[in-house]
Every structure is written in structure tokens, then in C-alpha cells.
Amino acid sequence: MSGFNENVNLSLTKLSTLNLSSLNINNFPQFLVKLPDLMILSLSNNKIQGTIPKWFNDVGNGSLFYLDLSHNLLTSVEYFSMRDIKILDLSFNKLQGHLPIPPWGILFFSVSNNKISGQISSLICNASSLMILNLSHNNLSGPIPQCLMAFPSISNLDLRNNGLTRTIPDNFSKNSALKTLNLNNNKLEGPFPRSLAYCDQLQILDVGENQIEDTFPNWLEGLPELQALVLRDNKLHGTITSSNTKHPFWKLRIFDISSNHFSGSLPAAYIKEFKGMVKVDSVETGSLYMENRNDPLYQYSVKINLKDNARELEKILKAFTILDLSSNKFDGEIPKVIGELYSLKGLNLSHNGITGSIPQSMGNLTNLEWLDLSWNKLVGEIPPTLTNLNFLAILNLSQNQLEGIIPRGKQFDTFLEDSYEGNSKLCGVPLTKSCSKDEGKLPQPSSSMFFDFGWKPVAIGYGCGMIFGIFMGYLIFLIGKPQWLVRTFGGQIKKHKKETRNRVRANRGRTN
């Protein structure tokens, strides 16, 4: 559709809400200036291209507070000057050049998924009433303005997938309303800002895929609403120890600290407190997704390793729980308490130095969909209890020191050889190395003598005696009675018979 018929019925001049989305429109309809009372306008999912025309700023005559131009082909907004707009969505266009500065009274501003470059101007600080700011998926560079962290009203700040540098500003407000902070996939460095501990409403923190160099931020464990903590792929190091918080991270559903340099034992003190990973949410409890009902325009999102593939979750299921400690330097054994995280969907402990055996308690994780324990130093048998994991779609136990028969049944019948490769002592289906049902068990003895001495010495003696007997019989058959045998045993037998006859005769003489 090239446009609208400009002979629009002027009886619609009192119209306050107009939805023209997904109509294949390729330019701005000029009749919009004839709607002075228009408050809500959506032109999303069309093919409008080029620059916003100057006349468009007069639409609504100052009453327009909601404007959605997302999912079009716009390249510039240099003429945009609607000062009273409160909600402006320019996401998913082809905007280039510097970041447009939002009006000072705006509440929601999104230019995500464009081609905007350059630094974030400090002029954005004039929009101090901002509640949601989404600048993600652009080509922004340079530092993050400190004012963005100090905004008392901002609840969702999304700057992921840019090229931002330097450190994260350390001036979060003590009265911060921040609920989501997403800085994933930038070039941020330095330590964590300690003032993040003031953000007691924070629910989502994603600073993955940066160059942050610090120890584990255990001072975040007291944040009462934190549900997703993603620190993956940074330069974090040291052991993970809990502070004196009574119930640390008790609402956490996603804990991803993979691809760092953490060492020491697995954080069992935290794992046993992950109450958010224990309860299995019911579909009947409301929305399936983690959401902020006060900010319905913004979807919570994090970037994680989902079934061995890095993916951005634009919507986070309430029942979606992940524990990823992979690609670090952890050692020691897997804590048995991990089997109490009943709602876990994904567990990844791969590429560490973990020792000991796989806990039987992991068979309690009946909601688990993928399990990766590869590239460790695990020993012992694969617990048969793992066959209880009816939803398990991906299993990787490769490159360990496991042994014995691979359990069969249910989901285990679907896993291929690559799930077990690198464990030379494993046998059974699906490996080419077969093993008997009783392999590794000793034969049962048939008498008490066998029980006392063991079956191996008896078997050796029996075999040697049998061989000796066969040899002697064969020798006699060939050469007749050997002289040494006659001398050794034959002479003694004759002597014994002669002595016996003499004793008999002597007894008869005494009797007569």
C-alpha cells in the first residue's frame, strides 16, 4: 500500500487512538495532522523508509504521548521534535549516525536493533524521568555516562550488544528503582561497581561477555529480588565464598558464571540456598514468563548457553532454571545437595577439574533437560538413578574416568556414543565395547573349602594336577613303567606287602 486516500472522513478528528500496524504502508499518512486529539499512534511493522518528515511533529498537536514506529525501514530521526511524547519506540529500523536525544519528559525510549554509532552523549542525562532505556544491538562505543546509573526512576537499562568501553560507573542510587541491568557483550573492564548493592529491586543482572576483572561479587547475595545473575565469559577469578547473609541468592533461578577463572570447590554453600531452583512452578500460578507488570513494554532477557548453544532469551520462563559453572578451574566433588534443585532445566559443570563420583542424588532432578559433566576427572560408575530423568534430551559425560556398565532404559536408550567417549573403562550400549552382565564379579564357591581358600588357588591346583596326570599317562603309554617310578614307589609297595605277611604269620603262631 503506497499510502492512504487523503480524502479521509474528517468525522474522525476526535480520534484518540489509532493502530495502523502491519498494513504494508510505505510512507507517513499526511491525514494524521488532521487528528489534533490523537494520543496513541502505532505505525509498526510496515515499510516506512527514509526520514521522519517535519510535518509529522505536529501530529496530535501536542497531545500525542505514545508513538510506535518500530519494525520499519527508517534511516534518520533528525527532525524529530515532539517534546511531550512519553513513549517512543524506534526499534528494529535502519537508523544510522549518532544516537538521537530523547525529549526531557520521556518515560520509555527504545532505539534497539539499529545501526547507531558513536558515543552516548551526556545530553541524554536531561531525560532524567526515563524509566526504560533500550539502546541494545547497535554500534555504540565509549564509556557509559554516569548519569544513567544515578537516575532514581530508571527501572530497565539495556545496553547489550554494543562496543561500550571502560568501567561500569559506580554511582548507583541508594533509592534506585533498577530492576534489570543488561550490559552483555560489550568491552567493559575493571571491577564490579560496589554501589550495585543499593539496587534492592534488581531482578536481572547480565554483565556477561565483557572483560571485567574481579573476584566473585558475594556482596550481591543479599539482593532480595535477584532472579538471574549472568557473569559468564569475563576475567573473574578466585574462590567463591559466601558472606554472612542468612539466605543468599534465595530467589535465584539462573546462575551462570561459566568461562571465567574461578577455582576451589564448587560453591555448595550457595547451591543449598538456591530456593528459587527448588520449587517447581505450576502453570496455574499465572504468567509463564518472568515479567515486570509495572513495565509491560520491556521483556526481560538474558544471554546464556542453552543446550550447548549461546542464545538470547527474549522471554524468560518462570520455570526456566539454569546452573552453569562450566569452563572454570573448580575441583573437589559434586555436592550431594545439588540433587535438591528439583526445578533445574539445565546443569553444566563441564571443563573443570571435578573429582569423585556422580552423586546418586542427581537422579532426583526429574525436570532436567540437559546435563553436561564432560572434561572433568569423575570416577566410578554412572548412577542408575539417572535413568529417572525422563525429560533429559542432552547428556554429555565424555572425557572423564568413569567405568562399568552404561545404564539402560528410558532416555538413556536415546543417547549416542559421543555422550560417553573418552571413558576407556565404560562398556555396553551404545559403545562398541561390550561387557557381560556379571563382568567384574567373582564366581560363587561350591564348597566351604573353596570359600576358605578362594577359587583362584583351587583352579590353579586342579589345572596343574590334571596336566601332570595326562603327561604321566602319556609317558607310560609310550615307554612302559619308568624305572625311577618302580624304584620310588614299587619297591616300597613290595616291602610293605612282605612286612604284612610276616605280621600275619607271627600272629598265627601265638594263637597256636
Short mmCIF file of C-alpha atoms in Angstrom, two decimals:
data_model
loop_
_atom_site.label_atom_id
_atom_site.label_comp_id
_atom_site.label_asym_id
_atom_site.label_seq_id
_atom_site.Cartn_x
_atom_site.Cartn_y
_atom_site.Cartn_z
CA MET A 1 0.00 0.00 0.00
CA SER A 2 1.62 3.26 -1.12
CA GLY A 3 -0.46 5.42 1.22
CA PHE A 4 -3.95 6.37 2.33
CA ASN A 5 -6.59 8.25 0.43
CA GLU A 6 -6.22 11.79 1.73
CA ASN A 7 -9.98 12.34 1.49
CA VAL A 8 -10.28 10.86 4.95
CA ASN A 9 -13.54 11.27 6.79
CA LEU A 10 -12.97 14.30 9.00
CA SER A 11 -15.56 12.96 11.44
CA LEU A 12 -12.60 11.04 12.88
CA THR A 13 -10.88 14.21 14.04
CA LYS A 14 -11.73 13.41 17.66
CA LEU A 15 -9.93 10.09 17.38
CA SER A 16 -7.52 9.50 20.27
CA THR A 17 -6.17 6.01 19.45
CA LEU A 18 -5.14 4.76 16.02
CA ASN A 19 -3.49 1.45 15.17
CA LEU A 20 -2.10 1.25 11.62
CA SER A 21 0.41 -1.50 12.21
CA SER A 22 1.10 -4.34 9.76
CA LEU A 23 -0.70 -2.71 6.82
CA ASN A 24 2.22 -2.65 4.38
CA ILE A 25 2.36 1.17 4.49
CA ASN A 26 5.50 2.69 2.90
CA ASN A 27 5.16 6.38 3.85
CA PHE A 28 3.73 8.57 6.59
CA PRO A 29 -0.02 9.22 6.00
CA GLN A 30 -0.49 13.00 5.83
CA PHE A 31 -4.05 12.87 7.13
CA LEU A 32 -2.54 12.28 10.58
CA VAL A 33 -2.03 16.04 11.01
CA LYS A 34 -5.82 16.40 10.87
CA LEU A 35 -6.18 14.42 14.10
CA PRO A 36 -5.47 17.03 16.80
CA ASP A 37 -6.64 14.83 19.69
CA LEU A 38 -4.58 11.80 18.78
CA MET A 39 -2.86 10.36 21.86
CA ILE A 40 -1.82 6.84 20.83
CA LEU A 41 -0.45 6.00 17.37
CA SER A 42 1.10 2.79 16.11
CA LEU A 43 2.68 2.50 12.65
CA SER A 44 4.81 -0.52 13.48
CA ASN A 45 5.54 -3.46 11.18
CA ASN A 46 5.24 -1.52 7.93
CA LYS A 47 7.68 -0.47 5.20
CA ILE A 48 8.05 3.21 6.01
CA GLN A 49 11.51 4.35 4.99
CA GLY A 50 13.76 7.40 4.98
CA THR A 51 13.50 10.27 7.45
CA ILE A 52 10.65 11.39 9.66
CA PRO A 53 9.20 14.49 7.86
CA LYS A 54 8.99 17.82 9.66
CA TRP A 55 5.19 17.99 9.43
CA PHE A 56 4.94 14.72 11.39
CA ASN A 57 5.99 16.59 14.54
CA ASP A 58 2.60 18.36 14.51
CA VAL A 59 0.60 15.12 14.75
CA GLY A 60 -1.68 15.25 17.79
CA ASN A 61 -0.97 18.95 18.28
CA GLY A 62 0.93 18.23 21.47
CA SER A 63 -1.44 15.53 22.80
CA LEU A 64 0.44 12.51 21.35
CA PHE A 65 2.19 10.64 24.14
CA TYR A 66 2.54 7.13 22.62
CA LEU A 67 4.25 6.56 19.26
CA ASP A 68 5.37 3.20 17.90
CA LEU A 69 7.43 3.31 14.69
CA SER A 70 9.25 0.03 15.27
CA HIS A 71 9.93 -2.58 12.59
CA ASN A 72 10.14 -0.21 9.64
CA LEU A 73 12.93 0.98 7.34
CA LEU A 74 13.65 4.40 8.84
CA THR A 75 17.21 5.70 8.45
CA SER A 76 17.13 9.04 10.31
CA VAL A 77 15.18 10.91 13.02
CA GLU A 78 16.99 14.22 12.84
CA TYR A 79 13.78 16.22 12.51
CA PHE A 80 12.02 14.64 15.45
CA SER A 81 10.93 17.29 17.97
CA MET A 82 7.84 16.02 19.81
CA ARG A 83 8.52 17.45 23.23
CA ASP A 84 5.52 15.95 25.03
CA ILE A 85 5.98 12.37 23.90
CA LYS A 86 6.21 9.87 26.78
CA ILE A 87 6.64 6.55 24.96
CA LEU A 88 8.72 6.36 21.77
CA ASP A 89 9.68 3.08 20.10
CA LEU A 90 12.08 3.30 17.14
CA SER A 91 13.48 -0.21 17.45
CA PHE A 92 14.16 -2.54 14.52
CA ASN A 93 14.78 0.09 11.86
CA LYS A 94 17.91 1.07 9.93
CA LEU A 95 18.80 4.19 11.88
CA GLN A 96 22.37 5.39 11.37
CA GLY A 97 24.58 8.15 12.70
CA HIS A 98 24.64 9.40 16.26
CA LEU A 99 22.19 8.49 18.98
CA PRO A 100 19.07 10.69 18.86
CA ILE A 101 18.46 12.54 22.12
CA PRO A 102 15.05 11.76 23.63
CA PRO A 103 12.80 14.58 24.92
CA TRP A 104 13.36 15.52 28.55
CA GLY A 105 9.99 14.26 29.87
CA ILE A 106 10.06 10.86 28.13
CA LEU A 107 9.46 7.66 30.13
CA PHE A 108 10.16 4.93 27.54
CA PHE A 109 12.76 5.24 24.77
CA SER A 110 13.96 2.39 22.57
CA VAL A 111 16.24 2.52 19.52
CA SER A 112 17.40 -1.08 19.81
CA ASN A 113 18.39 -3.15 16.77
CA ASN A 114 19.56 -0.30 14.57
CA LYS A 115 22.96 0.83 13.23
CA ILE A 116 23.56 3.80 15.52
CA SER A 117 27.22 4.54 16.20
CA GLY A 118 29.38 6.92 18.23
CA GLN A 119 29.28 7.61 21.95
CA ILE A 120 26.28 8.05 24.22
CA SER A 121 26.03 11.80 24.61
CA SER A 122 25.81 13.22 28.13
CA LEU A 123 22.80 15.21 26.85
CA ILE A 124 20.78 12.07 27.46
CA CYS A 125 21.02 13.00 31.13
CA ASN A 126 18.44 15.72 30.50
CA ALA A 127 15.84 12.96 30.18
CA SER A 128 16.02 12.30 33.90
CA SER A 129 12.46 10.95 34.03
CA LEU A 130 13.40 7.89 31.95
CA MET A 131 12.08 4.60 33.32
CA ILE A 132 13.02 2.30 30.40
CA LEU A 133 16.03 2.92 28.15
CA ASN A 134 16.88 0.35 25.49
CA LEU A 135 19.91 1.11 23.30
CA SER A 136 20.85 -2.52 22.67
CA HIS A 137 22.07 -4.10 19.43
CA ASN A 138 23.77 -1.04 17.95
CA ASN A 139 27.36 0.08 17.32
CA LEU A 140 27.73 2.43 20.29
CA SER A 141 31.21 2.95 21.74
CA GLY A 142 32.97 4.83 24.50
CA PRO A 143 32.07 4.98 28.20
CA ILE A 144 28.65 4.72 29.85
CA PRO A 145 27.56 8.17 31.11
CA GLN A 146 27.49 8.17 34.90
CA CYS A 147 24.11 9.87 34.96
CA LEU A 148 22.41 6.72 33.65
CA MET A 149 23.28 4.87 36.85
CA ALA A 150 22.14 7.75 39.03
CA PHE A 151 18.65 8.12 37.54
CA PRO A 152 16.38 7.36 40.52
CA SER A 153 13.41 6.42 38.32
CA ILE A 154 15.07 4.16 35.75
CA SER A 155 13.93 0.55 36.14
CA ASN A 156 15.22 -1.13 32.96
CA LEU A 157 18.56 -0.24 31.37
CA ASP A 158 19.56 -2.32 28.35
CA LEU A 159 22.88 -1.52 26.65
CA ARG A 160 23.84 -5.03 25.50
CA ASN A 161 25.50 -5.87 22.19
CA ASN A 162 27.41 -2.65 21.61
CA GLY A 163 31.09 -1.72 21.89
CA LEU A 164 31.00 0.20 25.18
CA THR A 165 34.33 0.50 26.99
CA ARG A 166 35.94 1.46 30.30
CA THR A 167 34.42 0.60 33.68
CA ILE A 168 30.81 0.39 34.82
CA PRO A 169 30.04 3.65 36.67
CA ASP A 170 29.95 3.17 40.43
CA ASN A 171 27.26 5.66 41.38
CA PHE A 172 24.04 3.67 41.63
CA SER A 173 21.50 5.49 43.73
CA LYS A 174 20.57 4.34 47.23
CA ASN A 175 16.93 4.76 46.23
CA SER A 176 17.45 3.03 42.90
CA ALA A 177 14.38 1.62 41.13
CA LEU A 178 16.57 -0.51 38.84
CA LYS A 179 15.09 -3.95 38.11
CA THR A 180 17.07 -5.05 35.06
CA LEU A 181 20.61 -4.15 34.03
CA ASN A 182 21.83 -5.76 30.83
CA LEU A 183 25.36 -4.91 29.69
CA ASN A 184 26.11 -8.19 27.92
CA ASN A 185 28.59 -8.32 25.03
CA ASN A 186 30.48 -5.07 25.35
CA LYS A 187 34.11 -4.28 26.15
CA LEU A 188 33.66 -3.18 29.74
CA GLU A 189 36.58 -3.76 32.09
CA GLY A 190 37.73 -3.15 35.63
CA PRO A 191 35.99 -4.27 38.83
CA PHE A 192 32.30 -4.54 39.67
CA PRO A 193 30.67 -1.34 40.95
CA ARG A 194 30.04 -1.89 44.67
CA SER A 195 27.10 0.51 44.65
CA LEU A 196 25.10 -2.17 42.82
CA ALA A 197 24.34 -3.46 46.30
CA TYR A 198 21.99 -0.48 46.70
CA CYS A 199 19.72 -1.80 43.96
CA ASP A 200 17.49 -3.89 46.20
CA GLN A 201 14.81 -4.16 43.50
CA LEU A 202 17.21 -5.67 40.96
CA GLN A 203 15.86 -8.85 39.37
CA ILE A 204 18.06 -9.36 36.28
CA LEU A 205 21.81 -8.66 36.15
CA ASP A 206 23.64 -9.66 32.96
CA VAL A 207 27.22 -8.45 32.51
CA GLY A 208 28.40 -11.49 30.55
CA GLU A 209 30.87 -11.36 27.65
CA ASN A 210 32.91 -8.41 28.82
CA GLN A 211 36.42 -8.03 30.26
CA ILE A 212 35.52 -7.44 33.90
CA GLU A 213 38.39 -8.44 36.20
CA ASP A 214 37.45 -9.04 39.81
CA THR A 215 36.62 -11.68 42.39
CA PHE A 216 33.11 -13.08 42.83
CA PRO A 217 30.73 -10.29 43.97
CA ASN A 218 29.37 -12.04 47.08
CA TRP A 219 28.04 -8.70 48.28
CA LEU A 220 25.22 -9.17 45.75
CA GLU A 221 23.90 -12.19 47.65
CA GLY A 222 21.72 -10.03 49.86
CA LEU A 223 19.65 -8.59 46.97
CA PRO A 224 16.18 -9.92 47.85
CA GLU A 225 14.68 -9.91 44.34
CA LEU A 226 17.61 -11.12 42.21
CA GLN A 227 16.46 -13.96 39.94
CA ALA A 228 19.07 -14.06 37.16
CA LEU A 229 22.81 -13.50 37.60
CA VAL A 230 24.90 -13.87 34.44
CA LEU A 231 28.66 -13.25 34.78
CA ARG A 232 29.82 -15.59 32.03
CA ASP A 233 32.91 -15.01 29.87
CA ASN A 234 34.82 -12.41 31.87
CA LYS A 235 38.11 -12.41 33.78
CA LEU A 236 36.72 -13.24 37.20
CA HIS A 237 38.94 -15.30 39.49
CA GLY A 238 39.47 -16.72 42.98
CA THR A 239 37.36 -18.95 45.18
CA ILE A 240 33.65 -18.41 45.74
CA THR A 241 32.74 -17.95 49.38
CA SER A 242 29.56 -16.74 50.99
CA SER A 243 29.43 -13.79 53.36
CA ASN A 244 27.22 -13.71 56.44
CA THR A 245 23.91 -13.27 54.61
CA LYS A 246 21.29 -15.56 56.15
CA HIS A 247 19.67 -16.73 52.90
CA PRO A 248 21.96 -15.74 49.99
CA PHE A 249 20.52 -15.64 46.47
CA TRP A 250 17.34 -17.31 47.69
CA LYS A 251 15.26 -16.24 44.63
CA LEU A 252 17.91 -17.04 42.02
CA ARG A 253 16.71 -19.08 39.02
CA ILE A 254 19.59 -18.51 36.60
CA PHE A 255 23.20 -18.64 37.84
CA ASP A 256 25.76 -18.51 35.03
CA ILE A 257 29.41 -17.92 35.93
CA SER A 258 30.89 -20.01 33.12
CA SER A 259 34.08 -19.25 31.20
CA ASN A 260 35.93 -17.44 33.96
CA HIS A 261 38.91 -18.37 36.18
CA PHE A 262 37.15 -19.37 39.40
CA SER A 263 38.92 -22.03 41.46
CA GLY A 264 38.48 -24.12 44.59
CA SER A 265 35.47 -26.23 45.45
CA LEU A 266 32.05 -25.82 43.90
CA PRO A 267 30.01 -23.23 45.88
CA ALA A 268 27.97 -25.73 47.94
CA ALA A 269 27.05 -23.01 50.47
CA TYR A 270 25.21 -21.14 47.73
CA ILE A 271 23.77 -24.20 46.00
CA LYS A 272 21.92 -25.33 49.12
CA GLU A 273 20.35 -21.86 49.41
CA PHE A 274 19.08 -21.62 45.81
CA LYS A 275 15.46 -21.92 46.90
CA GLY A 276 14.31 -20.48 43.59
CA MET A 277 15.67 -23.62 41.93
CA VAL A 278 13.88 -26.00 44.29
CA LYS A 279 10.20 -25.23 43.82
CA VAL A 280 8.69 -26.35 40.52
CA ASP A 281 6.31 -23.58 39.43
CA SER A 282 2.87 -24.60 38.32
CA VAL A 283 1.33 -23.27 35.10
CA GLU A 284 -1.69 -22.30 37.15
CA THR A 285 0.24 -19.72 39.20
CA GLY A 286 -0.19 -17.05 36.50
CA SER A 287 2.04 -15.89 33.66
CA LEU A 288 4.54 -18.40 32.31
CA TYR A 289 7.19 -15.69 31.97
CA MET A 290 9.22 -13.58 34.36
CA GLU A 291 7.84 -10.11 33.88
CA ASN A 292 7.53 -6.71 35.46
CA ARG A 293 3.86 -5.85 35.44
CA ASN A 294 4.66 -2.17 36.03
CA ASP A 295 6.77 -2.08 32.84
CA PRO A 296 4.87 -4.19 30.27
CA LEU A 297 6.73 -2.54 27.36
CA TYR A 298 10.01 -4.26 28.23
CA GLN A 299 10.63 -8.02 28.13
CA TYR A 300 13.23 -9.45 30.48
CA SER A 301 16.07 -11.12 28.60
CA VAL A 302 19.46 -12.73 29.24
CA LYS A 303 22.10 -14.44 27.13
CA ILE A 304 23.05 -17.94 28.23
CA ASN A 305 24.36 -21.25 26.95
CA LEU A 306 21.18 -23.12 26.12
CA LYS A 307 21.84 -26.80 25.41
CA ASP A 308 25.42 -26.03 24.36
CA ASN A 309 24.43 -23.07 22.16
CA ALA A 310 24.74 -19.41 23.16
CA ARG A 311 21.30 -17.83 22.83
CA GLU A 312 19.48 -14.71 23.90
CA LEU A 313 16.30 -15.45 25.78
CA GLU A 314 13.97 -12.60 24.94
CA LYS A 315 11.42 -14.10 27.31
CA ILE A 316 12.43 -15.93 30.46
CA LEU A 317 10.16 -18.73 31.56
CA LYS A 318 9.37 -18.73 35.26
CA ALA A 319 10.14 -22.43 35.33
CA PHE A 320 13.39 -21.91 33.40
CA THR A 321 16.21 -22.58 35.86
CA ILE A 322 19.88 -23.00 34.90
CA LEU A 323 23.08 -23.64 36.82
CA ASP A 324 26.18 -23.17 34.65
CA LEU A 325 29.62 -23.34 36.32
CA SER A 326 31.45 -24.67 33.27
CA SER A 327 34.90 -23.73 31.94
CA ASN A 328 36.50 -22.69 35.20
CA LYS A 329 39.10 -24.29 37.48
CA PHE A 330 36.83 -25.87 40.08
CA ASP A 331 37.98 -29.05 41.81
CA GLY A 332 36.68 -31.32 44.56
CA GLU A 333 33.50 -33.35 44.42
CA ILE A 334 29.99 -32.53 43.23
CA PRO A 335 27.97 -31.66 46.37
CA LYS A 336 25.10 -34.07 47.01
CA VAL A 337 22.82 -31.14 47.82
CA ILE A 338 22.71 -30.36 44.10
CA GLY A 339 20.12 -33.13 43.87
CA GLU A 340 17.66 -30.93 45.76
CA LEU A 341 17.38 -28.34 42.96
CA TYR A 342 14.28 -30.09 41.66
CA SER A 343 13.24 -27.42 39.12
CA LEU A 344 16.60 -27.35 37.27
CA LYS A 345 16.26 -27.46 33.48
CA GLY A 346 19.97 -27.23 32.67
CA LEU A 347 23.10 -28.20 34.60
CA ASN A 348 26.59 -27.63 33.17
CA LEU A 349 29.72 -28.42 35.19
CA SER A 350 31.93 -29.28 32.22
CA HIS A 351 35.59 -28.29 31.64
CA ASN A 352 36.72 -28.17 35.25
CA GLY A 353 38.84 -30.45 37.46
CA ILE A 354 35.98 -32.02 39.42
CA THR A 355 36.79 -35.35 41.07
CA GLY A 356 34.88 -38.09 42.86
CA SER A 357 31.78 -39.87 41.62
CA ILE A 358 28.47 -38.67 40.20
CA PRO A 359 26.08 -38.33 43.19
CA GLN A 360 23.13 -40.71 43.25
CA SER A 361 21.02 -37.71 44.32
CA MET A 362 21.22 -36.26 40.80
CA GLY A 363 18.56 -38.80 39.88
CA ASN A 364 16.11 -36.52 41.74
CA LEU A 365 16.46 -33.78 39.11
CA THR A 366 13.46 -35.06 37.17
CA ASN A 367 12.91 -31.76 35.31
CA LEU A 368 16.43 -31.72 33.89
CA GLU A 369 16.61 -31.36 30.08
CA TRP A 370 20.37 -31.17 29.59
CA LEU A 371 23.29 -32.35 31.70
CA ASP A 372 26.94 -31.75 30.87
CA LEU A 373 29.66 -33.15 33.15
CA SER A 374 32.27 -33.61 30.42
CA TRP A 375 36.01 -32.88 30.65
CA ASN A 376 36.43 -33.48 34.37
CA LYS A 377 38.07 -36.23 36.47
CA LEU A 378 34.96 -38.08 37.56
CA VAL A 379 35.38 -41.74 38.53
CA GLY A 380 33.16 -44.68 39.40
CA GLU A 381 30.01 -45.92 37.74
CA ILE A 382 27.21 -43.92 36.15
CA PRO A 383 24.40 -43.98 38.75
CA PRO A 384 21.39 -46.00 37.51
CA THR A 385 19.21 -43.32 39.17
CA LEU A 386 19.95 -41.02 36.21
CA THR A 387 17.53 -43.11 34.16
CA ASN A 388 14.78 -41.39 36.19
CA LEU A 389 15.41 -38.17 34.23
CA ASN A 390 12.51 -38.55 31.80
CA PHE A 391 12.97 -35.12 30.15
CA LEU A 392 16.73 -35.41 29.61
CA ALA A 393 17.41 -34.61 25.95
CA ILE A 394 21.16 -33.94 26.06
CA LEU A 395 23.73 -35.88 28.10
CA ASN A 396 27.50 -35.39 27.95
CA LEU A 397 29.69 -37.46 30.28
CA SER A 398 32.64 -37.63 27.89
CA GLN A 399 36.33 -37.23 28.79
CA ASN A 400 36.21 -38.48 32.38
CA GLN A 401 37.40 -41.66 34.11
CA LEU A 402 34.05 -43.39 34.52
CA GLU A 403 33.82 -47.18 34.46
CA GLY A 404 31.38 -50.05 34.42
CA ILE A 405 28.20 -50.74 32.51
CA ILE A 406 26.24 -47.83 31.00
CA PRO A 407 22.69 -47.83 32.42
CA ARG A 408 19.87 -48.59 30.00
CA GLY A 409 16.22 -47.64 29.82
CA LYS A 410 14.07 -44.57 29.17
CA GLN A 411 16.08 -41.56 27.91
CA PHE A 412 19.39 -43.43 28.17
CA ASP A 413 18.33 -45.53 25.20
CA THR A 414 18.44 -42.38 23.03
CA PHE A 415 22.00 -41.21 23.76
CA LEU A 416 24.78 -41.93 21.27
CA GLU A 417 28.40 -42.92 21.70
CA ASP A 418 29.67 -39.33 21.84
CA SER A 419 27.92 -38.89 25.20
CA TYR A 420 30.46 -41.30 26.74
CA GLU A 421 33.64 -41.06 24.64
CA GLY A 422 36.96 -40.68 26.45
CA ASN A 423 35.97 -43.06 29.29
CA SER A 424 38.07 -46.14 28.47
CA LYS A 425 36.58 -48.27 31.26
CA LEU A 426 32.95 -47.81 30.26
CA CYS A 427 31.22 -50.61 28.37
CA GLY A 428 27.85 -51.54 26.96
CA VAL A 429 25.39 -49.98 24.53
CA PRO A 430 25.88 -47.63 22.68
CA LEU A 431 29.67 -48.23 22.85
CA THR A 432 31.34 -50.83 20.67
CA LYS A 433 32.96 -52.27 23.80
CA SER A 434 30.61 -54.90 25.17
CA CYS A 435 30.57 -56.21 28.71
CA SER A 436 28.98 -59.30 30.20
CA LYS A 437 26.20 -58.99 32.69
CA ASP A 438 28.37 -60.39 35.51
CA GLU A 439 31.61 -58.68 34.49
CA GLY A 440 33.73 -57.82 37.46
CA LYS A 441 32.00 -60.32 39.80
CA LEU A 442 33.82 -63.35 41.28
CA PRO A 443 32.30 -66.86 40.69
CA GLN A 444 30.46 -68.28 43.70
CA PRO A 445 32.34 -71.14 45.54
CA SER A 446 30.82 -74.68 45.58
CA SER A 447 32.20 -75.78 48.97
CA SER A 448 33.42 -74.39 52.24
CA MET A 449 36.99 -75.26 51.26
CA PHE A 450 36.71 -73.12 48.17
CA PHE A 451 35.27 -70.35 50.29
CA ASP A 452 38.25 -70.52 52.71
CA PHE A 453 40.98 -70.60 50.11
CA GLY A 454 39.37 -68.78 47.23
CA TRP A 455 38.61 -70.10 43.79
CA LYS A 456 41.80 -68.97 42.04
CA PRO A 457 44.30 -71.20 44.01
CA VAL A 458 41.95 -74.17 43.72
CA ALA A 459 41.57 -73.69 39.99
CA ILE A 460 45.33 -73.37 39.53
CA GLY A 461 46.00 -76.55 41.56
CA TYR A 462 43.33 -78.51 39.76
CA GLY A 463 44.68 -77.45 36.38
CA CYS A 464 48.29 -78.32 37.26
CA GLY A 465 47.28 -81.74 38.63
CA MET A 466 45.28 -82.55 35.57
CA ILE A 467 48.14 -81.62 33.26
CA PHE A 468 50.62 -83.71 35.31
CA GLY A 469 48.29 -86.75 35.22
CA ILE A 470 47.83 -86.55 31.47
CA PHE A 471 51.57 -86.22 31.00
CA MET A 472 52.36 -89.30 33.16
CA GLY A 473 49.75 -91.42 31.42
CA TYR A 474 51.11 -90.48 28.04
CA LEU A 475 54.67 -91.29 29.19
CA ILE A 476 53.72 -94.74 30.49
CA PHE A 477 51.85 -95.47 27.28
CA LEU A 478 54.99 -94.76 25.24
CA ILE A 479 57.79 -96.43 27.25
CA GLY A 480 56.09 -98.72 29.77
CA LYS A 481 56.81 -98.45 33.53
CA PRO A 482 59.62 -95.98 34.13
CA GLN A 483 62.36 -97.45 36.28
CA TRP A 484 62.53 -94.41 38.56
CA LEU A 485 58.84 -94.78 39.26
CA VAL A 486 59.20 -98.51 40.07
CA ARG A 487 62.16 -97.82 42.33
CA THR A 488 60.45 -94.97 44.09
CA PHE A 489 57.01 -96.43 44.62
CA GLY A 490 57.15 -100.13 43.51
CA GLY A 491 59.90 -101.10 45.97
CA GLN A 492 58.08 -99.54 48.86
CA ILE A 493 54.87 -101.41 47.96
CA LYS A 494 56.69 -104.83 47.84
CA LYS A 495 58.39 -104.13 51.15
CA HIS A 496 55.08 -103.18 52.67
CA LYS A 497 53.43 -106.42 51.44
CA LYS A 498 56.30 -108.62 52.83
CA GLU A 499 56.04 -106.96 56.26
CA THR A 500 52.31 -107.52 56.28
CA ARG A 501 52.73 -111.30 55.57
CA ASN A 502 55.31 -111.69 58.38
CA ARG A 503 52.96 -109.99 60.89
CA VAL A 504 50.13 -112.36 59.92
CA ARG A 505 52.34 -115.47 60.38
CA ALA A 506 53.56 -114.29 63.76
CA ASN A 507 50.02 -113.78 64.99
CA ARG A 508 49.01 -117.31 63.93
CA GLY A 509 51.99 -118.82 65.82
CA ARG A 510 50.97 -117.10 69.08
CA THR A 511 47.44 -118.32 68.66
CA ASN A 512 48.51 -121.99 68.26
#
